[in-house]
Amino acid sequence: MTVPAAVIAQAARCWRAARDARLPVQQRLHALLAPLGFDMLAPVVDSVMTLGEGCLGRPLCRACPFGAGGDEALICGLLADPSRLDRLPRCMASRRRAEADQMFAGALASAIVMMELA
């Protein structure tokens, strides 16, 4: 079963809301995803979003320069085609950015595998 982009977008918004409210993120994600049959993706979404922030050097799903829904679309696009990560603008110091890119790429690869298993 393929995870619909709308579910990923919902999970990204849920993640942001939980983080901003300082609530248990994975519990909130699980509550959202379990009724849809994607409960095992809660830690995956948490990792992708957390490492995505490190890679981009800014909070995701808040004040996105691409407008409302831009970060959700970015995450969905990267999950569909992780090679797009190489085309993101470089906004951090090169060494730190390279490390963040590698971690984020790993999280995306893991997420893709987990989404295929969901």
XYZ file of C-alpha atoms in Angstrom:
118
model
C 0.000 0.000 0.000
C 1.354 3.420 -0.890
C 1.117 6.189 1.669
C -0.867 9.058 0.126
C 0.820 12.468 0.003
C -2.163 13.907 1.875
C -1.363 11.623 4.831
C 2.263 12.762 4.860
C 1.146 16.400 4.706
C -1.274 15.820 7.611
C 1.483 14.130 9.597
C 3.857 17.034 8.937
C 1.281 19.525 10.237
C 0.580 17.292 13.255
C 4.318 17.071 13.968
C 4.703 20.871 13.838
C 1.695 21.455 16.094
C 2.919 18.925 18.656
C 6.446 20.377 18.649
C 5.176 23.932 19.027
C 2.905 22.898 21.908
C 5.709 20.829 23.484
C 3.531 17.716 23.415
C 4.779 14.149 22.879
C 5.296 14.189 19.108
C 5.348 10.465 18.370
C 2.234 9.849 20.471
C 0.381 12.546 18.512
C 1.609 11.153 15.216
C 0.590 7.632 16.249
C -2.898 8.846 17.182
C -3.227 10.410 13.721
C -1.698 7.575 11.703
C -2.985 4.454 13.504
C -6.615 4.733 12.354
C -5.304 5.024 8.783
C -3.190 1.888 9.140
C 0.136 3.736 9.114
C 0.937 3.673 12.849
C 4.476 2.381 12.286
C 5.316 5.607 10.443
C 5.126 7.804 13.565
C 8.870 7.543 14.391
C 9.717 7.758 10.685
C 7.864 11.048 10.244
C 9.436 12.376 13.438
C 12.930 11.569 12.148
C 12.348 13.000 8.679
C 10.949 16.236 10.059
C 13.596 16.651 12.774
C 16.494 15.953 10.417
C 14.843 18.053 7.704
C 14.965 21.034 10.023
C 18.651 20.403 10.629
C 19.319 20.109 6.929
C 17.406 23.252 5.963
C 18.492 25.208 9.009
C 14.976 26.431 9.791
C 11.736 25.189 11.343
C 9.627 23.176 8.924
C 5.948 23.995 8.411
C 6.342 27.444 9.904
C 7.055 30.518 7.801
C 8.025 28.455 4.769
C 9.493 30.674 2.034
C 7.443 28.708 -0.507
C 4.140 29.685 1.125
C 1.485 27.761 3.006
C 1.874 24.047 2.447
C 5.299 24.496 0.876
C 7.165 22.380 3.386
C 4.594 19.606 3.205
C 5.002 19.569 -0.574
C 8.791 19.628 -0.197
C 8.775 16.617 2.163
C 6.370 14.695 -0.094
C 8.535 15.521 -3.112
C 11.699 14.385 -1.363
C 10.057 11.133 -0.322
C 8.980 10.564 -3.927
C 12.431 11.461 -5.299
C 15.232 11.715 -2.682
C 17.698 12.849 -5.366
C 15.968 16.242 -5.137
C 17.859 16.760 -1.876
C 20.946 17.611 -3.955
C 19.034 20.469 -5.566
C 18.059 22.224 -2.337
C 19.750 25.587 -1.777
C 22.817 25.489 0.418
C 21.984 27.634 3.411
C 24.363 26.347 6.073
C 28.132 26.170 6.474
C 29.484 23.526 4.085
C 30.809 20.968 6.597
C 27.780 21.143 8.851
C 25.505 21.157 5.812
C 27.155 18.039 4.372
C 26.647 16.175 7.644
C 23.033 17.326 7.908
C 22.429 16.347 4.261
C 23.761 12.850 4.894
C 21.600 12.345 7.966
C 18.519 13.702 6.206
C 19.199 11.525 3.143
C 19.408 8.497 5.426
C 16.122 9.414 7.098
C 14.465 9.803 3.691
C 15.783 6.416 2.546
C 14.530 4.765 5.738
C 11.185 6.471 5.379
C 10.783 5.216 1.826
C 11.459 1.633 2.947
C 9.043 1.935 5.865
C 6.359 3.467 3.645
C 6.661 0.506 1.289
C 6.190 -1.856 4.243
C 3.198 0.074 5.625
